[in-house]
CSV table of C-alpha atoms and ligand atoms in Angstrom, one decimal:
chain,number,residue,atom,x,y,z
A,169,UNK,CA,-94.7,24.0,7.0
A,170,UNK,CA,-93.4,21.4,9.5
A,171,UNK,CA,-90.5,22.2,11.7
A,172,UNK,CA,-88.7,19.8,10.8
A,173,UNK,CA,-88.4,21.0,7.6
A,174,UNK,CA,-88.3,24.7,8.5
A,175,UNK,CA,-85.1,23.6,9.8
A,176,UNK,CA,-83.8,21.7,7.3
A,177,UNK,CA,-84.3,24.9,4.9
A,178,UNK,CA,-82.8,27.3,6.9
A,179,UNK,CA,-80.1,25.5,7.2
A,180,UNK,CA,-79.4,24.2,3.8
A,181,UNK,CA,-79.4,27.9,2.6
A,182,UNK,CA,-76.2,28.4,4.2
A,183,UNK,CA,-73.1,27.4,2.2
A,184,UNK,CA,-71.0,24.8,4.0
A,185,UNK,CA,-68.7,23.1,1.9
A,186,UNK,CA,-65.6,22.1,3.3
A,187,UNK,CA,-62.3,21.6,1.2
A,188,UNK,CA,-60.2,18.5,0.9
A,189,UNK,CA,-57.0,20.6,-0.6
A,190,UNK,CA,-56.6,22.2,2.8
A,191,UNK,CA,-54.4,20.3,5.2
A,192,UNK,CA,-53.2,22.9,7.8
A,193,UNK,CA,-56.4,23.6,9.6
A,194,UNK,CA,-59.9,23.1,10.9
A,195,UNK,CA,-62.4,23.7,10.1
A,196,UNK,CA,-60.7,23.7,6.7
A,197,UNK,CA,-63.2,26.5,5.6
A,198,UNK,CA,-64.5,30.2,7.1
A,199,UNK,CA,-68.2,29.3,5.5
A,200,UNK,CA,-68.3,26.6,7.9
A,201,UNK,CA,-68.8,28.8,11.2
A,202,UNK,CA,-71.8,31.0,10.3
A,203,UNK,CA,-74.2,27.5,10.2
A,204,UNK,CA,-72.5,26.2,13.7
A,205,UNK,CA,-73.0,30.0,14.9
A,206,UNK,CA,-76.4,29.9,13.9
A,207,UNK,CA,-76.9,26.8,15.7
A,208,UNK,CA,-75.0,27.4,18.8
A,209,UNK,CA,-77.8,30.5,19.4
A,210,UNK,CA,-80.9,28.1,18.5
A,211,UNK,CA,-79.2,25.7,20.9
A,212,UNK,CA,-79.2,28.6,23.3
A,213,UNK,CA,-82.8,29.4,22.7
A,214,UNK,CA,-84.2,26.4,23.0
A,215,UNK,CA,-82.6,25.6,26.3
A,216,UNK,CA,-80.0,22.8,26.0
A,217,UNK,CA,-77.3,23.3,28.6
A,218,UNK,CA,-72.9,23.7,28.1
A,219,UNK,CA,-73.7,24.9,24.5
A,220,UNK,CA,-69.9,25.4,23.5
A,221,UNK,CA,-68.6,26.3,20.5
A,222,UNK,CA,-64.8,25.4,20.5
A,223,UNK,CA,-61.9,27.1,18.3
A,224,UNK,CA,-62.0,24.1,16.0
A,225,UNK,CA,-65.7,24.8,15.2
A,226,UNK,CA,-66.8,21.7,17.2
A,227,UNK,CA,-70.9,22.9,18.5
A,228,UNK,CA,-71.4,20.2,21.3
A,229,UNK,CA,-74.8,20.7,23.9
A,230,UNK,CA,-76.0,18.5,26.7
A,231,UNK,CA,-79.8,17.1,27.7
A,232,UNK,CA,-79.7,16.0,31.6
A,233,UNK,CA,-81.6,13.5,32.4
A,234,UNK,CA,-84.9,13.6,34.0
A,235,UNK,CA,-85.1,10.3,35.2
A,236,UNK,CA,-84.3,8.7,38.5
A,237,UNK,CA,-83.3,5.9,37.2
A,238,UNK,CA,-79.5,5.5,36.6
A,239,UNK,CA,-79.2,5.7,32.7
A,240,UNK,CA,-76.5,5.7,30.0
A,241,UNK,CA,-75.3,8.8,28.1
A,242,UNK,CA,-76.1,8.7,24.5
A,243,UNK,CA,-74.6,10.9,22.1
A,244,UNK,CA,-76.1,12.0,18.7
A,245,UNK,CA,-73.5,13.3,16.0
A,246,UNK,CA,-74.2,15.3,12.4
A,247,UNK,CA,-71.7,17.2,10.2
A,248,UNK,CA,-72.0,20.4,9.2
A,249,UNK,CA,-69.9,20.5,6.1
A,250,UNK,CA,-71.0,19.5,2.5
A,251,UNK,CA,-68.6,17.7,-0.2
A,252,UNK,CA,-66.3,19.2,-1.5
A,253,UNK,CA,-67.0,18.0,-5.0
A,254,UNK,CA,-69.8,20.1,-6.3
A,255,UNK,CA,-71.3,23.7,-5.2
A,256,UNK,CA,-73.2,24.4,-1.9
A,257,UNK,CA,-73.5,28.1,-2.7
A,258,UNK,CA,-77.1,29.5,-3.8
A,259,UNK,CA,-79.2,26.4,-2.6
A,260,UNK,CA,-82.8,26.6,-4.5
A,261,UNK,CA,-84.3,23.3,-2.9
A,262,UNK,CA,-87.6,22.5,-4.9
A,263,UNK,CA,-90.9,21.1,-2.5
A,264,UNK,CA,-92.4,18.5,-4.5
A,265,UNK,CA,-95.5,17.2,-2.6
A,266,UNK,CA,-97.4,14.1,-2.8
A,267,UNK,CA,-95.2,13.0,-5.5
A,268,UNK,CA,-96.2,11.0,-8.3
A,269,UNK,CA,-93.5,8.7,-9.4
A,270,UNK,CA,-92.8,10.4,-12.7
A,271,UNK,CA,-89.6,12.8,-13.8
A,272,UNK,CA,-88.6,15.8,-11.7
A,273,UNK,CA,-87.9,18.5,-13.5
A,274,UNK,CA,-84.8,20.6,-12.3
A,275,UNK,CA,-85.7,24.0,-13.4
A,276,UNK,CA,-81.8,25.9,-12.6
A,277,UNK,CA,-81.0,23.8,-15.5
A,278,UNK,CA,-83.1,23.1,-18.7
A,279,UNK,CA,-83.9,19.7,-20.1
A,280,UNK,CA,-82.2,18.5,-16.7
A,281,UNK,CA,-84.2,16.0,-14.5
A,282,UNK,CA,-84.2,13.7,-11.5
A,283,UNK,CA,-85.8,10.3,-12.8
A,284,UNK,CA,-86.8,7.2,-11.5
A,285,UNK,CA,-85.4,5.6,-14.6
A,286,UNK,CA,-82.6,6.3,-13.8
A,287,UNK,CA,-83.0,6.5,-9.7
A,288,UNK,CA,-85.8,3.7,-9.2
A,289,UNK,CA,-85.3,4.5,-5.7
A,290,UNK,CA,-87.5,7.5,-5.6
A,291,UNK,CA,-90.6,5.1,-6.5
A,292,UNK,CA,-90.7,4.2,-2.9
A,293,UNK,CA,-91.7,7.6,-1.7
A,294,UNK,CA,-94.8,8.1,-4.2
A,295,UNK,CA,-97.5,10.2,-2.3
A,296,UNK,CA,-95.0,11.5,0.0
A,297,UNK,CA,-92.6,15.1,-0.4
A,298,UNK,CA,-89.5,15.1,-1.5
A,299,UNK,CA,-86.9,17.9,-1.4
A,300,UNK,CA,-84.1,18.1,-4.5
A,301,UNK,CA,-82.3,21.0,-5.8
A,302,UNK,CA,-82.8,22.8,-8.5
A,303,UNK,CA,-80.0,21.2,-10.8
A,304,UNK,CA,-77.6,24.0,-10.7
A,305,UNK,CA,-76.1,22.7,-6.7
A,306,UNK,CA,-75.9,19.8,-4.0
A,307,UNK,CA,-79.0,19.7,-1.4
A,308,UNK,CA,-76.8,19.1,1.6
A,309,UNK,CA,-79.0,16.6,3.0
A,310,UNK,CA,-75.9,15.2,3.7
A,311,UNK,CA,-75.5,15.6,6.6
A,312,UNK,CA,-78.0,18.6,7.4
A,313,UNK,CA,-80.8,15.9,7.8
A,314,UNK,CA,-78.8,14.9,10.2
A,315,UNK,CA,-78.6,18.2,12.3
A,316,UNK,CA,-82.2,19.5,11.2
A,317,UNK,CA,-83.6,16.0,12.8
A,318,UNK,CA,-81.3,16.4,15.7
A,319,UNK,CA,-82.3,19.5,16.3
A,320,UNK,CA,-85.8,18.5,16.3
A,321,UNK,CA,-85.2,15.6,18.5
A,322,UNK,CA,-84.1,17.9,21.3
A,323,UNK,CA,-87.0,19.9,20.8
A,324,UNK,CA,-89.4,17.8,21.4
A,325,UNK,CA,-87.8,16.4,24.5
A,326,UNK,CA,-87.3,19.9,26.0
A,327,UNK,CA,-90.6,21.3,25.2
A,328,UNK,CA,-92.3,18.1,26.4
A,329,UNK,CA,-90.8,17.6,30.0
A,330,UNK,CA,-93.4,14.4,30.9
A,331,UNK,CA,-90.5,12.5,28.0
A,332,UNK,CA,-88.4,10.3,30.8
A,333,UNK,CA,-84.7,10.6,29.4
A,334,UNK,CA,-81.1,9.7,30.1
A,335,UNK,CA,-78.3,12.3,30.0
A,336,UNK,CA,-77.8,12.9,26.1
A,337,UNK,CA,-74.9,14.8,24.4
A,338,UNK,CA,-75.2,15.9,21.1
A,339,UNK,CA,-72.9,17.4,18.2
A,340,UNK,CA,-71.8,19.3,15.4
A,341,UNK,CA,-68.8,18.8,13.6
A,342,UNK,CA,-67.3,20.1,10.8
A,343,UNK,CA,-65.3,18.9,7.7
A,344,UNK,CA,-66.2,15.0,7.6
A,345,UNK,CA,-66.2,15.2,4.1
A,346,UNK,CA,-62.1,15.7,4.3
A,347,UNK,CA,-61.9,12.7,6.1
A,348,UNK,CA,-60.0,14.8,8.4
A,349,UNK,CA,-62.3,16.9,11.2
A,350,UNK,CA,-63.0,14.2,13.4
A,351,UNK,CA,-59.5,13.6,14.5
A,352,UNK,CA,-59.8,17.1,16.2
A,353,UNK,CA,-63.1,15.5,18.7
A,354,UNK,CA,-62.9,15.4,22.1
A,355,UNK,CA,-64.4,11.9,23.0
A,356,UNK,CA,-63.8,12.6,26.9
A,357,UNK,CA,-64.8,15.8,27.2
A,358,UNK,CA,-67.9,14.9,25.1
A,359,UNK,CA,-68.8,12.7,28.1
A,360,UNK,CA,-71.0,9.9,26.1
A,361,UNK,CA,-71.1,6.6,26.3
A,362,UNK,CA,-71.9,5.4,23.3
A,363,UNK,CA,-73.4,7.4,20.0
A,364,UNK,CA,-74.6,7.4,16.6
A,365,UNK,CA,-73.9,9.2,13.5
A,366,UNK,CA,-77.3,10.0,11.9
A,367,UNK,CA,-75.8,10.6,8.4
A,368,UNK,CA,-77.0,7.3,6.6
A,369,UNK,CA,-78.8,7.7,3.7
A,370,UNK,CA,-82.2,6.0,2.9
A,371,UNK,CA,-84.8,4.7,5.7
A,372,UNK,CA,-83.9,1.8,7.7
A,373,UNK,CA,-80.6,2.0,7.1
A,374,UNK,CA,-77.9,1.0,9.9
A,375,UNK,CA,-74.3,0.6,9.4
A,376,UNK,CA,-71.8,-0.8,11.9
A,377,UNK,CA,-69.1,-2.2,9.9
A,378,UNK,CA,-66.8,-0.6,7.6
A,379,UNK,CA,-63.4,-1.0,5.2
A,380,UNK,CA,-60.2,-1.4,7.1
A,381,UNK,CA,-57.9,0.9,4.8
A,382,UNK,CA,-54.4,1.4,4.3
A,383,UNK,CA,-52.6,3.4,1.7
A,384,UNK,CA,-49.8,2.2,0.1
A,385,UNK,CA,-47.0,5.0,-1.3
A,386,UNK,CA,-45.2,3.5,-4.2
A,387,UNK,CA,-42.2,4.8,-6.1
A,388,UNK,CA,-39.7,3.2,-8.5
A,389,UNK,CA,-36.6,4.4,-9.4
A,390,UNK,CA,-35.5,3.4,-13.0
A,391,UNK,CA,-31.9,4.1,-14.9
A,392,UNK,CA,-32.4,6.9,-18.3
A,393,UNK,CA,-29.8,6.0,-20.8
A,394,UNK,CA,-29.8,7.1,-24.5
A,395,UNK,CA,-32.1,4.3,-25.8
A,396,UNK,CA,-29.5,3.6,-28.8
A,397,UNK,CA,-26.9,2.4,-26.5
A,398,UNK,CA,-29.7,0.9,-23.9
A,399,UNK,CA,-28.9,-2.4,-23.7
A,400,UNK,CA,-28.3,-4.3,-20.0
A,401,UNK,CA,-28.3,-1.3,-18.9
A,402,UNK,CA,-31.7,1.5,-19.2
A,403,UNK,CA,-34.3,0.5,-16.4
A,404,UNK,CA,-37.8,2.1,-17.4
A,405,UNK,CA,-39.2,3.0,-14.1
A,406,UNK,CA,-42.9,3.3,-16.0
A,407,UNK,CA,-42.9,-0.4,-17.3
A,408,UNK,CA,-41.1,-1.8,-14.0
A,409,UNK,CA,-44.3,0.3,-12.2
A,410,UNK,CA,-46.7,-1.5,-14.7
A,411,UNK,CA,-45.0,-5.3,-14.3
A,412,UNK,CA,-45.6,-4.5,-10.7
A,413,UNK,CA,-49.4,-3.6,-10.9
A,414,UNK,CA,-50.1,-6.3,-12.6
A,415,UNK,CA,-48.8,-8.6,-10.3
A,416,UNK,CA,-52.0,-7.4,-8.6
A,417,UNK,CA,-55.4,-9.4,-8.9
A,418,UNK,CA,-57.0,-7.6,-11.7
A,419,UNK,CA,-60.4,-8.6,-10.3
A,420,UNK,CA,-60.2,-7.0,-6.7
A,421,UNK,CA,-60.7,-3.5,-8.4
A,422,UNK,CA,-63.2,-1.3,-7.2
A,423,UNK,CA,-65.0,-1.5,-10.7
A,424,UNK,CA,-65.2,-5.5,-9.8
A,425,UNK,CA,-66.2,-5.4,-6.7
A,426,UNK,CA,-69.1,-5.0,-4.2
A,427,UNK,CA,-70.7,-6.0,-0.5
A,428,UNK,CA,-67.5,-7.4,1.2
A,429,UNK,CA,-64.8,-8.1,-1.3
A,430,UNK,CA,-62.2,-5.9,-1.2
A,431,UNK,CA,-59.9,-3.9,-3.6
A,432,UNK,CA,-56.6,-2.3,-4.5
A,433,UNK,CA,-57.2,0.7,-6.0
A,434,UNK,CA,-54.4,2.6,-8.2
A,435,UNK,CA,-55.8,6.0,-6.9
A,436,UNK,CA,-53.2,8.6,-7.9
A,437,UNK,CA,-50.0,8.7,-10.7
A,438,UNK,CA,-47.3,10.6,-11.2
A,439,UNK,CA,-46.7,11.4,-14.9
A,440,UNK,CA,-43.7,9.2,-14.9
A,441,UNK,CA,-40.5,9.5,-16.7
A,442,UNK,CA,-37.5,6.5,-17.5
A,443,UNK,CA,-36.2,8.1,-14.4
A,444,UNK,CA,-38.9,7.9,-11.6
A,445,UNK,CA,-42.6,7.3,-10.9
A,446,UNK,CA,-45.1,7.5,-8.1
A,447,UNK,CA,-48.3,5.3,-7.5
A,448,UNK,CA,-50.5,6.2,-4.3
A,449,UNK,CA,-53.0,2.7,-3.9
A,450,UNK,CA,-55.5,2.5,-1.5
A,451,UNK,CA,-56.2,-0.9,-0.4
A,452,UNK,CA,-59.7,-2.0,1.6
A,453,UNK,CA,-61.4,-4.5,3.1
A,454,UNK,CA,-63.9,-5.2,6.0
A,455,UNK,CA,-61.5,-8.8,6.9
A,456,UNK,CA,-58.5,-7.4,8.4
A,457,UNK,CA,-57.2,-10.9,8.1
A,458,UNK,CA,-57.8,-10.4,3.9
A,459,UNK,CA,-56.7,-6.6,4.1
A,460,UNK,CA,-53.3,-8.2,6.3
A,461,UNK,CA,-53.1,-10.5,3.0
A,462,UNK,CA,-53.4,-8.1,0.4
A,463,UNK,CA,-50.7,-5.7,2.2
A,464,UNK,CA,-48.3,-8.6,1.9
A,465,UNK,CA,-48.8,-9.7,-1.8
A,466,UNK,CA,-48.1,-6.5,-2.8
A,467,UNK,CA,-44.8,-6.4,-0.3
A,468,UNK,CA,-43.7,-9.8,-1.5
A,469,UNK,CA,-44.1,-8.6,-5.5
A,470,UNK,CA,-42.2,-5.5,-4.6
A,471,UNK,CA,-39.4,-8.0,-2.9
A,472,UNK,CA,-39.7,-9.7,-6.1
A,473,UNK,CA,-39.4,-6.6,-8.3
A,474,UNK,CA,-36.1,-5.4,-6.3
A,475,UNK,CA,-35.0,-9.1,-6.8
A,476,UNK,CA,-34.8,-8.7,-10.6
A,477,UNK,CA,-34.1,-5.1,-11.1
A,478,UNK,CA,-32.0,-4.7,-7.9
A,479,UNK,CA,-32.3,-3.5,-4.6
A,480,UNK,CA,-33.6,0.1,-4.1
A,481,UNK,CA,-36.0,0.3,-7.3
A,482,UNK,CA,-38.9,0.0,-5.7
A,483,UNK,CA,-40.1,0.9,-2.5
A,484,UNK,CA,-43.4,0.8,-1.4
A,485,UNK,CA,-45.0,2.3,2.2
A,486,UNK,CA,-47.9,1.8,3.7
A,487,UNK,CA,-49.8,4.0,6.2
A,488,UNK,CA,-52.6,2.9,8.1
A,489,UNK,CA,-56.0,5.0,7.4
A,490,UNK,CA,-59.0,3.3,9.4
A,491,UNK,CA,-60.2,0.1,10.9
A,492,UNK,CA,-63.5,-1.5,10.8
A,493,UNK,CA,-65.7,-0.5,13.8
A,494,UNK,CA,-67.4,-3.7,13.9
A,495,UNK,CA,-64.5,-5.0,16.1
A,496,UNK,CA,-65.5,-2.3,18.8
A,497,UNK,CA,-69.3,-2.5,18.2
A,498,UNK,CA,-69.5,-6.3,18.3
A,499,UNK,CA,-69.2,-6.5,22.1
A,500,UNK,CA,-71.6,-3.6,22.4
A,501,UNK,CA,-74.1,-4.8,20.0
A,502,UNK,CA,-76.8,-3.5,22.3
A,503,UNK,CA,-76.0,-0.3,20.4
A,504,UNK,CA,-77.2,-1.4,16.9
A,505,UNK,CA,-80.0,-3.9,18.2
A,506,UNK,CA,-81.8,-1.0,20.2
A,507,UNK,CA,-81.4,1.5,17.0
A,508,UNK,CA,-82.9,-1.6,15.0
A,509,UNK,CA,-85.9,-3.0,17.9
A,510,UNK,CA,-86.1,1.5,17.8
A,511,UNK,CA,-87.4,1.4,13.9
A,512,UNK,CA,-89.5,-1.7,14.0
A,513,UNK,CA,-91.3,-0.3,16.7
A,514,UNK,CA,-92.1,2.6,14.2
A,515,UNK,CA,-92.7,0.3,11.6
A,516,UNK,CA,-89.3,0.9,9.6
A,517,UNK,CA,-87.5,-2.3,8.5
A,518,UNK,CA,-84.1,-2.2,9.5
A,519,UNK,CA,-81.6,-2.2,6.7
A,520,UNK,CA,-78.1,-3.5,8.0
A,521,UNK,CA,-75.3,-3.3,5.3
A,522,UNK,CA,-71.9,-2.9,5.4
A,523,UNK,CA,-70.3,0.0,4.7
A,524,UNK,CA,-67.9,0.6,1.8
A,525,UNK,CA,-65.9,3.2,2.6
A,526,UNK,CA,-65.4,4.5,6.3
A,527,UNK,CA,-67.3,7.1,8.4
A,528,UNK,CA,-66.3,9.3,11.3
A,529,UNK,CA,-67.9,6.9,13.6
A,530,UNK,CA,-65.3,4.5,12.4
A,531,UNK,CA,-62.6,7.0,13.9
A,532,UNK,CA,-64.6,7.8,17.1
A,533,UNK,CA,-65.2,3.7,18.1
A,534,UNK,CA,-61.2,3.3,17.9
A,535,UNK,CA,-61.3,6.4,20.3
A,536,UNK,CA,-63.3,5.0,22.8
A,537,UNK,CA,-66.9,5.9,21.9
A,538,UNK,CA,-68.8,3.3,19.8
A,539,UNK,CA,-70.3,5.1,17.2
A,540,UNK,CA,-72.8,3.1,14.2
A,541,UNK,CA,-74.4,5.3,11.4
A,542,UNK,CA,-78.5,5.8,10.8
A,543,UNK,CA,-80.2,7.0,8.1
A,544,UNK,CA,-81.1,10.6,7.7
A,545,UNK,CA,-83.2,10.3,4.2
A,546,UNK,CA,-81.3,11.4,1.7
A,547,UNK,CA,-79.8,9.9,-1.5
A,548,UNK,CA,-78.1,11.0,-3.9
A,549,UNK,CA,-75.0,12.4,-1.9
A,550,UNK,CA,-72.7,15.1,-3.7
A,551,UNK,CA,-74.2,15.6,-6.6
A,552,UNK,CA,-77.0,17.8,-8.4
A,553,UNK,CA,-79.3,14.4,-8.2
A,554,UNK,CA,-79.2,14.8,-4.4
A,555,UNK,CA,-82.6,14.8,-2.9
A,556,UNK,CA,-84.3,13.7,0.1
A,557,UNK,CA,-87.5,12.6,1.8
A,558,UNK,CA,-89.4,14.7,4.6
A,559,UNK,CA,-91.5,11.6,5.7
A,560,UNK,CA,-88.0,9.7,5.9
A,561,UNK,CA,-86.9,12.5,8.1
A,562,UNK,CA,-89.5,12.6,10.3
A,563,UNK,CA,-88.8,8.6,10.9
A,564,UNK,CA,-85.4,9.7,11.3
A,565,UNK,CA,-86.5,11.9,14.2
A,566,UNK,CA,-88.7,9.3,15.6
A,567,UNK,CA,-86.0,6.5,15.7
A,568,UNK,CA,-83.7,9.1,17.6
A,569,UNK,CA,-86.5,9.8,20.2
A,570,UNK,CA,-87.4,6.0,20.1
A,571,UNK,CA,-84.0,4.9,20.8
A,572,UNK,CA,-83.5,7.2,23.9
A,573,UNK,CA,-87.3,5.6,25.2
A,574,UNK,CA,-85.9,2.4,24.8
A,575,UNK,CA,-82.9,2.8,26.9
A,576,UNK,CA,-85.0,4.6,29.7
A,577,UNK,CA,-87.3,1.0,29.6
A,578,UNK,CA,-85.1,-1.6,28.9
B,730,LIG,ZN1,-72.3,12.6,5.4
């Protein structure tokens, strides 16, 4: 079996799901620290230097450089953590080699299957091996390609000397998934001067922009009289919170919506009473300039809402989530052309797509340490469907290792 994906095994076995209703603390779950344990010792072992494991389960490790020459400090990131949607506990990843294009069979569940009917993605990977689950849990390539080829990336370098490098910092970090771990990073102490996530899904892929998002808090207040007697005077909070919505393009919904164009997105509702109802909305789009213009139609039909039904009914708030990275990355494009020029020299066309949602590399740019995403070879996140390609992985590897060549020759 390849090392690579000896690693990838071992480290998919261990449960790591992190948990989105927990606010108070990081890592937001206990299950989290026995995989960056695990790897803090093979860290150890294999000889990186300043392994640290800090309170916050954060596993960062360094790579001096051999070279003379005078060389930037790359960073490579992964997350620990799987989604907190669907299980990670009891992983049974099937090995199906040279594969042959047809159904999959899940065998934890019966009659259940992984098809390229349905996923006419997996065609592109006929002859080669392919990992899934067994139906019954996620696979957790997301995002332990990412470490297992990270891991394997060091490996090589430190087991093959004669590999001129830069200084290289890599890292381990936990509850992405949450939205919420990265916020807890040390960018200085990490010490890089640029990085990548390598939690992309399928080959090629390269992502550098992403939504700008905002949340918008809505509440309206209405008046509950007895409905006999209602007349010029009840105000329905519930229909005052629908006249509102729909003062809201109906086509800039996520289920209308794709590559740039951006959405509001009625997210969460209070049930509601005559009384008082709450609308949470999440609002996104890669033009911050649109995103600016979306914020204000829906403060201008509140104004218009308080207009009619008085001042004080509604109130809407809105609290900023991310920014797109592509502002931060545009005037260090070097970044993403040297992880492109990386894959064609391995023969990988480069697949540059915006992303539509946000990533923790998002949060890391705005802190200083431009982070885009590559691929890691997985599809599928989150889901019993999840699977992902060894051969991918090894490119995976390969771009990492290219990428620090190319910046010791440029
Ligand atoms: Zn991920």
């Amino acid at each position: 079996m390849s090392v690579l994906l000896d690693r990838f095994l071992r480290y998919v076995n261990i449960n790591t799901r992190s948990d989105e209703e927990v606010t108070d603390r990081t890592p937001t779950t206990e299950v989290q620290w026995d995989l960056a344990r695990l790897l803090e010792q093979e860290l150890k072992d294999m000889g990186m230097q300043n392994v640290h494991l800090n309170e916050k389960c954060f596993l960062t490790a360094a790579l001096p450089s051999n070279s003379s020459k005078k060389l930037p400090t790359i960073g490579f990131l992964a997350h620990i953590d799987t989604s907190t949607d669907f299980s990670g506990e009891g992983i049974n990843p099937q090995i199906i080699e040279n594969y042959n294009g047809k159904d999959i069979l899940l065998k934890g569940k019966t009659g259940l299957r992984l098809s390229p009917q349905e996923f006419p993605g997996m065609l592109a990977y006929k002859g080669q091996t392919l990992i899934t689950t067994d139906g019954t849990t996620l696979l957790g390539a997301d995002d332990k390609a990412g470490v297992a080829e990270i891991m394997t990336a060091m490996d090589t370098l430190i087991t093959h000397p004669n590999i001129e490098h830069g200084p290289i910092r890599i890292a381990f970090t936990p509850d992405e998934e949450t939205g919420m771990g990265i916020t807890h990073f040390d960018v200085d102490a990490f010490g890089a001067d640029f990085a990548y996530t390598v939690d992309g899904g399928k080959i090629g892929e390269i992502e550098y922009e992403n939504f700008n998002a905002e949340k918008a808090f809505v509440k309206v207040r209405g008046k509950s009289v007895h409905p006999g007697s209602a007349k010029n005077v009840m105000k329905n909070a519930m229909l005052i919170f629908f006249e509102f919505n729909a003062m809201l393009p109906s086509e800039q919904r996520p289920e209308h919506t794709e590559g740039r164009e951006g959405f509001y997105h009625l997210w969460k509702m209070s049930p509601g009473s005559i009384e008082e109802v709450e609308g949470i909305y999440i609002l996104r789009d890669h033009d911050l300039y649109k995103l600016n213009i979306k914020k204000q139609l829906m403060l201008d039909s509140a104004k218009f809402i308080n207009q009619k039904y008085g001042d004080g009914t509604i109130e809407v708030q809105m609290v900023e989530q991310y920014r797109n990275m592509s502002e931060v990355i545009k005037p260090v494009m070097h970044i993403v052309e040297t992880a492109q020029e990386a894959m064609r020299a391995l023969d990988i066309e480069p697949i540059t797509k915006p992303i539509r949602g946000g990533t923790d590399g998002a949060r890391l740019s705005y802190r200083g340490l431009p982070t885009p995403n590559i691929f890691a070879g997985g599809h599928n996140f989150h889901g019993p469907y999840e699977y992902a390609c060894l051969e991918s992985m090894e490119k995976a590897t390969a771009v990492i290792l290219k990428i620090i060549d190319l910046y010791v020759n440029k």
